[in-house]
Amino acid sequence: MPFSALLGFAGIALVVVLTPGPDTFLLLRYALNRPRNGVAAALGMMVSIMGWAALAGIGVAALLKTYPAVHQGIAVVGGLYLLYLGLGTFIKARFLAGASAATARTATRSLTSSTGEFTITQSFRAGMLSSALNPKLGLLFLALMPPFIPAGSNLLTSALLLGLVYTVIGFAYLMALTLAAAHAVAWFKSPIVGIWMERISSGALAIMGVVVLIGAFISN
């Protein structure tokens, strides 16, 4: 594959990666409580993205465009998953907001333990599911890749190579977010700030879940 094609695809991938989406808010939700969980979640996302690239390479991603029902089904499951992640944490954060100042400190630590202090496996799985249940990634690769794949080349190999370019850029961006969250962790340990950040991040996930669900039914 020509270097110019890789460079061109990298430029488009950078724009896509820098556009905030469910993965960004999910990453921050984990990284703000424990940076290593943010790293694990990011790795899970990258595994799913490479999976989408492989599917695009063998033509499976085209099914999402050819058969709208498949696309709609994945979108509905993905939207419900985002709602589950968002509303669950939002309810806990709202409950903690009614605690006394003394209790809030202990409660916030409890919130961290129950929502952010997951095991590495749990964080990895959450990140992987977030990207795996995002049908737009499949369509994104389907739309982005063809112009950059030379005629006559192996479609799967080229797709995986472009997928690797995307994951390198995406992982670097997510690690920058994780690093920023690690430096800000002391400030976010404040009970009030912590509760409000949980509200904002979980609320954003829930709203995106609703948007995904609405989009799934409107587009079909």
mmCIF file of N, CA, C and O in Angstrom, residues 51-153:
data_model
loop_
_atom_site.group_PDB
_atom_site.id
_atom_site.type_symbol
_atom_site.label_atom_id
_atom_site.label_comp_id
_atom_site.label_asym_id
_atom_site.label_seq_id
_atom_site.Cartn_x
_atom_site.Cartn_y
_atom_site.Cartn_z
ATOM 1 N N GLY A 51 -11.599 -5.641 15.038
ATOM 2 C CA GLY A 51 -12.597 -6.619 14.620
ATOM 3 C C GLY A 51 -13.479 -6.070 13.507
ATOM 4 O O GLY A 51 -13.769 -6.759 12.524
ATOM 5 N N TRP A 52 -13.898 -4.787 13.654
ATOM 6 C CA TRP A 52 -14.700 -4.152 12.605
ATOM 7 C C TRP A 52 -13.901 -4.054 11.309
ATOM 8 O O TRP A 52 -14.447 -4.244 10.212
ATOM 9 N N ALA A 53 -12.609 -3.748 11.425
ATOM 10 C CA ALA A 53 -11.763 -3.650 10.230
ATOM 11 C C ALA A 53 -11.682 -5.000 9.519
ATOM 12 O O ALA A 53 -11.764 -5.078 8.287
ATOM 13 N N ALA A 54 -11.546 -6.072 10.313
ATOM 14 C CA ALA A 54 -11.483 -7.412 9.727
ATOM 15 C C ALA A 54 -12.795 -7.765 9.034
ATOM 16 O O ALA A 54 -12.805 -8.326 7.930
ATOM 17 N N LEU A 55 -13.906 -7.423 9.694
ATOM 18 C CA LEU A 55 -15.210 -7.708 9.095
ATOM 19 C C LEU A 55 -15.398 -6.920 7.801
ATOM 20 O O LEU A 55 -15.950 -7.429 6.822
ATOM 21 N N ALA A 56 -14.947 -5.666 7.813
ATOM 22 C CA ALA A 56 -15.034 -4.863 6.593
ATOM 23 C C ALA A 56 -14.182 -5.481 5.492
ATOM 24 O O ALA A 56 -14.559 -5.477 4.313
ATOM 25 N N GLY A 57 -13.019 -6.033 5.885
ATOM 26 C CA GLY A 57 -12.111 -6.632 4.914
ATOM 27 C C GLY A 57 -12.672 -7.866 4.245
ATOM 28 O O GLY A 57 -12.347 -8.147 3.086
ATOM 29 N N ILE A 58 -13.508 -8.614 4.951
ATOM 30 C CA ILE A 58 -14.084 -9.830 4.350
ATOM 31 C C ILE A 58 -15.511 -9.575 3.846
ATOM 32 O O ILE A 58 -16.208 -10.507 3.436
ATOM 33 N N GLY A 59 -15.947 -8.316 3.918
ATOM 34 C CA GLY A 59 -17.236 -7.962 3.353
ATOM 35 C C GLY A 59 -18.431 -8.103 4.271
ATOM 36 O O GLY A 59 -19.552 -7.791 3.881
ATOM 37 N N VAL A 60 -18.217 -8.548 5.521
ATOM 38 C CA VAL A 60 -19.340 -8.745 6.432
ATOM 39 C C VAL A 60 -19.985 -7.414 6.810
ATOM 40 O O VAL A 60 -21.199 -7.329 6.992
ATOM 41 N N ALA A 61 -19.165 -6.372 6.946
ATOM 42 C CA ALA A 61 -19.720 -5.073 7.329
ATOM 43 C C ALA A 61 -20.736 -4.577 6.316
ATOM 44 O O ALA A 61 -21.637 -3.801 6.649
ATOM 45 N N ALA A 62 -20.609 -5.049 5.057
ATOM 46 C CA ALA A 62 -21.559 -4.632 4.026
ATOM 47 C C ALA A 62 -22.972 -5.109 4.342
ATOM 48 O O ALA A 62 -23.947 -4.531 3.867
ATOM 49 N N LEU A 63 -23.086 -6.163 5.148
ATOM 50 C CA LEU A 63 -24.408 -6.665 5.527
ATOM 51 C C LEU A 63 -25.203 -5.615 6.291
ATOM 52 O O LEU A 63 -26.436 -5.567 6.209
ATOM 53 N N LEU A 64 -24.495 -4.780 7.057
ATOM 54 C CA LEU A 64 -25.176 -3.737 7.825
ATOM 55 C C LEU A 64 -25.863 -2.742 6.905
ATOM 56 O O LEU A 64 -26.860 -2.124 7.276
ATOM 57 N N LYS A 65 -25.298 -2.578 5.704
ATOM 58 C CA LYS A 65 -25.881 -1.650 4.744
ATOM 59 C C LYS A 65 -26.905 -2.353 3.853
ATOM 60 O O LYS A 65 -27.933 -1.774 3.485
ATOM 61 N N THR A 66 -26.644 -3.608 3.543
ATOM 62 C CA THR A 66 -27.543 -4.363 2.663
ATOM 63 C C THR A 66 -28.817 -4.784 3.389
ATOM 64 O O THR A 66 -29.904 -4.766 2.822
ATOM 65 N N TYR A 67 -28.657 -5.167 4.674
ATOM 66 C CA TYR A 67 -29.808 -5.613 5.463
ATOM 67 C C TYR A 67 -30.026 -4.656 6.635
ATOM 68 O O TYR A 67 -29.405 -4.803 7.694
ATOM 69 N N PRO A 68 -30.905 -3.676 6.483
ATOM 70 C CA PRO A 68 -31.148 -2.674 7.525
ATOM 71 C C PRO A 68 -31.549 -3.268 8.866
ATOM 72 O O PRO A 68 -31.243 -2.696 9.912
ATOM 73 N N ALA A 69 -32.222 -4.418 8.848
ATOM 74 C CA ALA A 69 -32.682 -5.021 10.099
ATOM 75 C C ALA A 69 -31.496 -5.415 10.979
ATOM 76 O O ALA A 69 -31.563 -5.306 12.212
ATOM 77 N N VAL A 70 -30.419 -5.863 10.366
ATOM 78 C CA VAL A 70 -29.219 -6.233 11.127
ATOM 79 C C VAL A 70 -28.618 -4.989 11.769
ATOM 80 O O VAL A 70 -28.269 -4.980 12.951
ATOM 81 N N HIS A 71 -28.521 -3.937 10.965
ATOM 82 C CA HIS A 71 -27.995 -2.665 11.475
ATOM 83 C C HIS A 71 -28.860 -2.144 12.618
ATOM 84 O O HIS A 71 -28.360 -1.683 13.648
ATOM 85 N N GLN A 72 -30.183 -2.219 12.443
ATOM 86 C CA GLN A 72 -31.094 -1.722 13.468
ATOM 87 C C GLN A 72 -30.973 -2.530 14.761
ATOM 88 O O GLN A 72 -30.965 -1.977 15.856
ATOM 89 N N GLY A 73 -30.859 -3.845 14.627
ATOM 90 C CA GLY A 73 -30.741 -4.701 15.812
ATOM 91 C C GLY A 73 -29.511 -4.376 16.628
ATOM 92 O O GLY A 73 -29.571 -4.260 17.859
ATOM 93 N N ILE A 74 -28.368 -4.215 15.959
ATOM 94 C CA ILE A 74 -27.128 -3.882 16.663
ATOM 95 C C ILE A 74 -27.228 -2.503 17.307
ATOM 96 O O ILE A 74 -26.775 -2.281 18.429
ATOM 97 N N ALA A 75 -27.852 -1.560 16.566
ATOM 98 C CA ALA A 75 -27.991 -0.209 17.096
ATOM 99 C C ALA A 75 -28.867 -0.192 18.343
ATOM 100 O O ALA A 75 -28.575 0.522 19.314
ATOM 101 N N VAL A 76 -29.944 -0.967 18.346
ATOM 102 C CA VAL A 76 -30.841 -1.021 19.509
ATOM 103 C C VAL A 76 -30.112 -1.595 20.722
ATOM 104 O O VAL A 76 -30.193 -1.055 21.826
ATOM 105 N N VAL A 77 -29.376 -2.693 20.513
ATOM 106 C CA VAL A 77 -28.618 -3.293 21.616
ATOM 107 C C VAL A 77 -27.567 -2.317 22.131
ATOM 108 O O VAL A 77 -27.380 -2.155 23.345
ATOM 109 N N GLY A 78 -26.898 -1.634 21.205
ATOM 110 C CA GLY A 78 -25.881 -0.667 21.610
ATOM 111 C C GLY A 78 -26.474 0.493 22.383
ATOM 112 O O GLY A 78 -25.917 0.947 23.388
ATOM 113 N N GLY A 79 -27.630 0.989 21.937
ATOM 114 C CA GLY A 79 -28.292 2.087 22.638
ATOM 115 C C GLY A 79 -28.723 1.684 24.035
ATOM 116 O O GLY A 79 -28.565 2.446 25.000
ATOM 117 N N LEU A 80 -29.275 0.482 24.151
ATOM 118 C CA LEU A 80 -29.700 -0.003 25.466
ATOM 119 C C LEU A 80 -28.510 -0.193 26.405
ATOM 120 O O LEU A 80 -28.603 0.065 27.611
ATOM 121 N N TYR A 81 -27.381 -0.622 25.845
ATOM 122 C CA TYR A 81 -26.185 -0.808 26.665
ATOM 123 C C TYR A 81 -25.686 0.525 27.206
ATOM 124 O O TYR A 81 -25.325 0.642 28.377
ATOM 125 N N LEU A 82 -25.705 1.576 26.352
ATOM 126 C CA LEU A 82 -25.295 2.903 26.804
ATOM 127 C C LEU A 82 -26.252 3.430 27.870
ATOM 128 O O LEU A 82 -25.826 4.055 28.851
ATOM 129 N N LEU A 83 -27.542 3.181 27.695
ATOM 130 C CA LEU A 83 -28.529 3.594 28.703
ATOM 131 C C LEU A 83 -28.275 2.888 30.032
ATOM 132 O O LEU A 83 -28.361 3.491 31.097
ATOM 133 N N TYR A 84 -27.959 1.606 29.951
ATOM 134 C CA TYR A 84 -27.674 0.821 31.158
ATOM 135 C C TYR A 84 -26.470 1.400 31.894
ATOM 136 O O TYR A 84 -26.503 1.579 33.123
ATOM 137 N N LEU A 85 -25.402 1.704 31.154
ATOM 138 C CA LEU A 85 -24.210 2.269 31.780
ATOM 139 C C LEU A 85 -24.483 3.648 32.362
ATOM 140 O O LEU A 85 -24.056 3.966 33.479
ATOM 141 N N GLY A 86 -25.192 4.480 31.591
ATOM 142 C CA GLY A 86 -25.438 5.849 32.023
ATOM 143 C C GLY A 86 -26.422 5.978 33.161
ATOM 144 O O GLY A 86 -26.135 6.610 34.185
ATOM 145 N N LEU A 87 -27.596 5.370 33.038
ATOM 146 C CA LEU A 87 -28.632 5.523 34.055
ATOM 147 C C LEU A 87 -28.246 4.869 35.377
ATOM 148 O O LEU A 87 -28.564 5.388 36.449
ATOM 149 N N GLY A 88 -27.550 3.739 35.300
ATOM 150 C CA GLY A 88 -27.145 3.060 36.532
ATOM 151 C C GLY A 88 -26.275 3.947 37.406
ATOM 152 O O GLY A 88 -26.511 4.088 38.606
ATOM 153 N N THR A 89 -25.283 4.572 36.801
ATOM 154 C CA THR A 89 -24.384 5.448 37.547
ATOM 155 C C THR A 89 -25.075 6.748 37.946
ATOM 156 O O THR A 89 -24.848 7.283 39.033
ATOM 157 N N PHE A 90 -25.927 7.277 37.060
ATOM 158 C CA PHE A 90 -26.627 8.535 37.344
ATOM 159 C C PHE A 90 -27.517 8.397 38.581
ATOM 160 O O PHE A 90 -27.566 9.289 39.431
ATOM 161 N N ILE A 91 -28.200 7.273 38.695
ATOM 162 C CA ILE A 91 -29.074 7.040 39.849
ATOM 163 C C ILE A 91 -28.251 6.982 41.138
ATOM 164 O O ILE A 91 -28.626 7.551 42.163
ATOM 165 N N LYS A 92 -27.103 6.311 41.078
ATOM 166 C CA LYS A 92 -26.246 6.222 42.257
ATOM 167 C C LYS A 92 -25.699 7.592 42.641
ATOM 168 O O LYS A 92 -25.645 7.945 43.822
ATOM 169 N N ALA A 93 -25.287 8.380 41.627
ATOM 170 C CA ALA A 93 -24.753 9.716 41.912
ATOM 171 C C ALA A 93 -25.825 10.612 42.515
ATOM 172 O O ALA A 93 -25.561 11.398 43.429
ATOM 173 N N ARG A 94 -27.056 10.505 42.043
ATOM 174 C CA ARG A 94 -28.140 11.331 42.574
ATOM 175 C C ARG A 94 -28.465 10.929 44.011
ATOM 176 O O ARG A 94 -28.759 11.776 44.853
ATOM 177 N N PHE A 95 -28.376 9.644 44.295
ATOM 178 C CA PHE A 95 -28.630 9.173 45.654
ATOM 179 C C PHE A 95 -27.579 9.727 46.611
ATOM 180 O O PHE A 95 -27.895 10.171 47.718
ATOM 181 N N LEU A 96 -26.325 9.742 46.142
ATOM 182 C CA LEU A 96 -25.249 10.225 46.996
ATOM 183 C C LEU A 96 -25.341 11.733 47.230
ATOM 184 O O LEU A 96 -24.855 12.245 48.234
ATOM 185 N N ALA A 97 -25.964 12.456 46.279
ATOM 186 C CA ALA A 97 -26.053 13.909 46.409
ATOM 187 C C ALA A 97 -26.875 14.313 47.625
ATOM 188 O O ALA A 97 -26.720 15.426 48.153
ATOM 189 N N GLY A 98 -27.751 13.428 48.102
ATOM 190 C CA GLY A 98 -28.574 13.760 49.253
ATOM 191 C C GLY A 98 -27.912 13.413 50.574
ATOM 192 O O GLY A 98 -28.507 13.629 51.639
ATOM 193 N N ALA A 99 -26.697 12.880 50.533
ATOM 194 C CA ALA A 99 -26.014 12.517 51.766
ATOM 195 C C ALA A 99 -25.450 13.757 52.454
ATOM 196 O O ALA A 99 -25.261 14.801 51.841
ATOM 197 N N SER A 100 -25.167 13.651 53.713
ATOM 198 C CA SER A 100 -24.569 14.759 54.449
ATOM 199 C C SER A 100 -23.126 14.930 54.002
ATOM 200 O O SER A 100 -22.554 14.069 53.354
ATOM 201 N N ALA A 101 -22.511 16.079 54.340
ATOM 202 C CA ALA A 101 -21.139 16.352 53.916
ATOM 203 C C ALA A 101 -20.183 15.291 54.427
ATOM 204 O O ALA A 101 -19.286 14.850 53.719
ATOM 205 N N ALA A 102 -20.367 14.877 55.672
ATOM 206 C CA ALA A 102 -19.468 13.864 56.242
ATOM 207 C C ALA A 102 -19.668 12.524 55.570
ATOM 208 O O ALA A 102 -18.712 11.814 55.263
ATOM 209 N N THR A 103 -20.928 12.197 55.341
ATOM 210 C CA THR A 103 -21.230 10.916 54.718
ATOM 211 C C THR A 103 -20.831 10.914 53.253
ATOM 212 O O THR A 103 -20.463 9.877 52.695
ATOM 213 N N ALA A 104 -20.883 12.090 52.626
ATOM 214 C CA ALA A 104 -20.599 12.180 51.195
ATOM 215 C C ALA A 104 -19.187 11.732 50.864
ATOM 216 O O ALA A 104 -18.948 11.129 49.829
ATOM 217 N N ARG A 105 -18.239 12.036 51.772
ATOM 218 C CA ARG A 105 -16.854 11.631 51.505
ATOM 219 C C ARG A 105 -16.745 10.112 51.441
ATOM 220 O O ARG A 105 -16.106 9.558 50.560
ATOM 221 N N THR A 106 -17.374 9.461 52.402
ATOM 222 C CA THR A 106 -17.344 8.006 52.410
ATOM 223 C C THR A 106 -18.138 7.456 51.246
ATOM 224 O O THR A 106 -17.742 6.494 50.589
ATOM 225 N N ALA A 107 -19.275 8.098 50.967
ATOM 226 C CA ALA A 107 -20.132 7.634 49.889
ATOM 227 C C ALA A 107 -19.457 7.770 48.541
ATOM 228 O O ALA A 107 -19.614 6.926 47.665
ATOM 229 N N THR A 108 -18.691 8.856 48.366
ATOM 230 C CA THR A 108 -18.010 9.048 47.096
ATOM 231 C C THR A 108 -16.980 7.964 46.871
ATOM 232 O O THR A 108 -16.811 7.455 45.768
ATOM 233 N N ARG A 109 -16.286 7.586 47.944
ATOM 234 C CA ARG A 109 -15.336 6.485 47.811
ATOM 235 C C ARG A 109 -16.070 5.207 47.463
ATOM 236 O O ARG A 109 -15.585 4.377 46.709
ATOM 237 N N SER A 110 -17.274 5.045 48.028
ATOM 238 C CA SER A 110 -18.081 3.876 47.709
ATOM 239 C C SER A 110 -18.512 3.913 46.252
ATOM 240 O O SER A 110 -18.536 2.908 45.565
ATOM 241 N N LEU A 111 -18.862 5.134 45.771
ATOM 242 C CA LEU A 111 -19.245 5.284 44.381
ATOM 243 C C LEU A 111 -18.090 4.899 43.467
ATOM 244 O O LEU A 111 -18.264 4.207 42.473
ATOM 245 N N THR A 112 -16.893 5.350 43.812
ATOM 246 C CA THR A 112 -15.717 5.003 43.023
ATOM 247 C C THR A 112 -15.521 3.508 42.974
ATOM 248 O O THR A 112 -15.204 2.928 41.945
ATOM 249 N N SER A 113 -15.729 2.862 44.142
ATOM 250 C CA SER A 113 -15.537 1.426 44.204
ATOM 251 C C SER A 113 -16.565 0.686 43.375
ATOM 252 O O SER A 113 -16.266 -0.308 42.733
ATOM 253 N N SER A 114 -17.824 1.220 43.382
ATOM 254 C CA SER A 114 -18.889 0.499 42.708
ATOM 255 C C SER A 114 -18.982 0.810 41.218
ATOM 256 O O SER A 114 -19.513 0.022 40.456
ATOM 257 N N THR A 115 -18.491 1.991 40.795
ATOM 258 C CA THR A 115 -18.641 2.348 39.391
ATOM 259 C C THR A 115 -17.331 2.470 38.639
ATOM 260 O O THR A 115 -17.306 2.310 37.425
ATOM 261 N N GLY A 116 -16.238 2.805 39.303
ATOM 262 C CA GLY A 116 -15.010 3.023 38.573
ATOM 263 C C GLY A 116 -13.906 2.051 38.932
ATOM 264 O O GLY A 116 -13.014 1.815 38.143
ATOM 265 N N GLU A 117 -13.933 1.524 40.146
ATOM 266 C CA GLU A 117 -12.861 0.655 40.601
ATOM 267 C C GLU A 117 -13.147 -0.779 40.200
ATOM 268 O O GLU A 117 -13.261 -1.679 41.024
ATOM 269 N N PHE A 118 -13.308 -0.985 38.908
ATOM 270 C CA PHE A 118 -13.565 -2.302 38.384
ATOM 271 C C PHE A 118 -12.244 -3.058 38.235
ATOM 272 O O PHE A 118 -11.170 -2.487 38.342
ATOM 273 N N THR A 119 -12.360 -4.334 37.950
ATOM 274 C CA THR A 119 -11.166 -5.098 37.634
ATOM 275 C C THR A 119 -10.740 -4.738 36.213
ATOM 276 O O THR A 119 -11.506 -4.149 35.442
ATOM 277 N N ILE A 120 -9.521 -5.105 35.877
ATOM 278 C CA ILE A 120 -9.020 -4.844 34.533
ATOM 279 C C ILE A 120 -9.902 -5.555 33.505
ATOM 280 O O ILE A 120 -10.213 -5.007 32.442
ATOM 281 N N THR A 121 -10.316 -6.757 33.822
ATOM 282 C CA THR A 121 -11.159 -7.527 32.901
ATOM 283 C C THR A 121 -12.494 -6.848 32.652
ATOM 284 O O THR A 121 -12.968 -6.771 31.518
ATOM 285 N N GLN A 122 -13.112 -6.343 33.727
ATOM 286 C CA GLN A 122 -14.395 -5.664 33.580
ATOM 287 C C GLN A 122 -14.256 -4.398 32.738
ATOM 288 O O GLN A 122 -15.105 -4.104 31.897
ATOM 289 N N SER A 123 -13.186 -3.649 32.961
ATOM 290 C CA SER A 123 -12.959 -2.420 32.200
ATOM 291 C C SER A 123 -12.716 -2.739 30.725
ATOM 292 O O SER A 123 -13.250 -2.071 29.835
ATOM 293 N N PHE A 124 -11.910 -3.761 30.482
ATOM 294 C CA PHE A 124 -11.615 -4.182 29.116
ATOM 295 C C PHE A 124 -12.890 -4.611 28.400
ATOM 296 O O PHE A 124 -13.135 -4.232 27.250
ATOM 297 N N ARG A 125 -13.715 -5.380 29.107
ATOM 298 C CA ARG A 125 -14.954 -5.876 28.509
ATOM 299 C C ARG A 125 -15.921 -4.741 28.181
ATOM 300 O O ARG A 125 -16.557 -4.734 27.122
ATOM 301 N N ALA A 126 -16.014 -3.757 29.086
ATOM 302 C CA ALA A 126 -16.902 -2.612 28.848
ATOM 303 C C ALA A 126 -16.465 -1.835 27.613
ATOM 304 O O ALA A 126 -17.294 -1.441 26.787
ATOM 305 N N GLY A 127 -15.159 -1.594 27.472
ATOM 306 C CA GLY A 127 -14.652 -0.880 26.310
ATOM 307 C C GLY A 127 -14.889 -1.664 25.027
ATOM 308 O O GLY A 127 -15.277 -1.092 23.999
ATOM 309 N N MET A 128 -14.677 -2.969 25.089
ATOM 310 C CA MET A 128 -14.854 -3.809 23.911
ATOM 311 C C MET A 128 -16.319 -3.839 23.471
ATOM 312 O O MET A 128 -16.626 -3.718 22.281
ATOM 313 N N LEU A 129 -17.238 -3.952 24.429
ATOM 314 C CA LEU A 129 -18.658 -3.973 24.099
ATOM 315 C C LEU A 129 -19.117 -2.634 23.540
ATOM 316 O O LEU A 129 -19.941 -2.575 22.615
ATOM 317 N N SER A 130 -18.579 -1.550 24.092
ATOM 318 C CA SER A 130 -18.954 -0.218 23.629
ATOM 319 C C SER A 130 -18.684 -0.047 22.142
ATOM 320 O O SER A 130 -19.527 0.457 21.390
ATOM 321 N N SER A 131 -17.520 -0.479 21.682
ATOM 322 C CA SER A 131 -17.170 -0.343 20.272
ATOM 323 C C SER A 131 -17.790 -1.441 19.415
ATOM 324 O O SER A 131 -18.163 -1.204 18.264
ATOM 325 N N ALA A 132 -17.919 -2.639 19.984
ATOM 326 C CA ALA A 132 -18.494 -3.745 19.221
ATOM 327 C C ALA A 132 -19.969 -3.517 18.918
ATOM 328 O O ALA A 132 -20.483 -3.978 17.897
ATOM 329 N N LEU A 133 -20.670 -2.827 19.822
ATOM 330 C CA LEU A 133 -22.098 -2.580 19.636
ATOM 331 C C LEU A 133 -22.373 -1.235 18.971
ATOM 332 O O LEU A 133 -23.481 -0.714 19.046
ATOM 333 N N ASN A 134 -21.366 -0.680 18.322
ATOM 334 C CA ASN A 134 -21.524 0.578 17.605
ATOM 335 C C ASN A 134 -21.490 0.302 16.106
ATOM 336 O O ASN A 134 -20.418 0.237 15.499
ATOM 337 N N PRO A 135 -22.663 0.119 15.479
ATOM 338 C CA PRO A 135 -22.704 -0.235 14.053
ATOM 339 C C PRO A 135 -22.126 0.846 13.162
ATOM 340 O O PRO A 135 -21.712 0.585 12.031
ATOM 341 N N LYS A 136 -22.068 2.084 13.648
ATOM 342 C CA LYS A 136 -21.530 3.166 12.840
ATOM 343 C C LYS A 136 -20.054 2.938 12.529
ATOM 344 O O LYS A 136 -19.540 3.408 11.511
ATOM 345 N N LEU A 137 -19.348 2.218 13.412
ATOM 346 C CA LEU A 137 -17.943 1.925 13.143
ATOM 347 C C LEU A 137 -17.813 1.024 11.924
ATOM 348 O O LEU A 137 -16.919 1.193 11.102
ATOM 349 N N GLY A 138 -18.729 0.036 11.829
ATOM 350 C CA GLY A 138 -18.699 -0.846 10.673
ATOM 351 C C GLY A 138 -18.947 -0.091 9.384
ATOM 352 O O GLY A 138 -18.223 -0.250 8.389
ATOM 353 N N LEU A 139 -19.969 0.766 9.392
ATOM 354 C CA LEU A 139 -20.267 1.562 8.212
ATOM 355 C C LEU A 139 -19.163 2.573 7.938
ATOM 356 O O LEU A 139 -18.880 2.910 6.786
ATOM 357 N N LEU A 140 -18.528 3.062 9.000
ATOM 358 C CA LEU A 140 -17.438 4.021 8.848
ATOM 359 C C LEU A 140 -16.284 3.393 8.087
ATOM 360 O O LEU A 140 -15.762 3.966 7.121
ATOM 361 N N PHE A 141 -15.894 2.186 8.501
ATOM 362 C CA PHE A 141 -14.808 1.503 7.814
ATOM 363 C C PHE A 141 -15.209 1.157 6.385
ATOM 364 O O PHE A 141 -14.402 1.227 5.463
ATOM 365 N N LEU A 142 -16.470 0.793 6.206
ATOM 366 C CA LEU A 142 -16.944 0.440 4.874
ATOM 367 C C LEU A 142 -16.850 1.640 3.938
ATOM 368 O O LEU A 142 -16.530 1.508 2.753
ATOM 369 N N ALA A 143 -17.132 2.836 4.466
ATOM 370 C CA ALA A 143 -17.120 4.041 3.634
ATOM 371 C C ALA A 143 -15.714 4.607 3.467
ATOM 372 O O ALA A 143 -15.380 5.155 2.413
ATOM 373 N N LEU A 144 -14.881 4.483 4.504
ATOM 374 C CA LEU A 144 -13.558 5.103 4.471
ATOM 375 C C LEU A 144 -12.514 4.275 3.727
ATOM 376 O O LEU A 144 -11.646 4.820 3.056
ATOM 377 N N MET A 145 -12.602 2.970 3.856
ATOM 378 C CA MET A 145 -11.511 2.132 3.367
ATOM 379 C C MET A 145 -11.381 2.003 1.853
ATOM 380 O O MET A 145 -10.269 2.105 1.321
ATOM 381 N N PRO A 146 -12.467 1.752 1.117
ATOM 382 C CA PRO A 146 -12.320 1.475 -0.323
ATOM 383 C C PRO A 146 -11.457 2.453 -1.105
ATOM 384 O O PRO A 146 -10.611 2.016 -1.905
ATOM 385 N N PRO A 147 -11.611 3.778 -0.911
ATOM 386 C CA PRO A 147 -10.787 4.702 -1.706
ATOM 387 C C PRO A 147 -9.284 4.590 -1.437
ATOM 388 O O PRO A 147 -8.475 5.040 -2.261
ATOM 389 N N PHE A 148 -8.920 4.000 -0.297
ATOM 390 C CA PHE A 148 -7.502 3.939 0.077
ATOM 391 C C PHE A 148 -6.878 2.565 -0.187
ATOM 392 O O PHE A 148 -5.681 2.383 0.032
ATOM 393 N N ILE A 149 -7.680 1.615 -0.641
ATOM 394 C CA ILE A 149 -7.158 0.275 -0.917
ATOM 395 C C ILE A 149 -6.829 0.155 -2.401
ATOM 396 O O ILE A 149 -7.716 0.300 -3.251
ATOM 397 N N PRO A 150 -5.569 -0.089 -2.736
ATOM 398 C CA PRO A 150 -5.164 -0.181 -4.142
ATOM 399 C C PRO A 150 -5.886 -1.317 -4.865
ATOM 400 O O PRO A 150 -6.159 -2.376 -4.279
ATOM 401 N N ALA A 151 -6.204 -1.112 -6.110
ATOM 402 C CA ALA A 151 -6.858 -2.145 -6.916
ATOM 403 C C ALA A 151 -5.955 -3.371 -7.023
ATOM 404 O O ALA A 151 -4.742 -3.255 -7.236
ATOM 405 N N GLY A 152 -6.552 -4.537 -6.857
ATOM 406 C CA GLY A 152 -5.797 -5.783 -6.985
ATOM 407 C C GLY A 152 -5.102 -6.239 -5.723
ATOM 408 O O GLY A 152 -4.525 -7.331 -5.694
ATOM 409 N N SER A 153 -5.124 -5.431 -4.663
ATOM 410 C CA SER A 153 -4.470 -5.833 -3.408
ATOM 411 C C SER A 153 -5.384 -6.744 -2.603
ATOM 412 O O SER A 153 -6.591 -6.841 -2.873
#
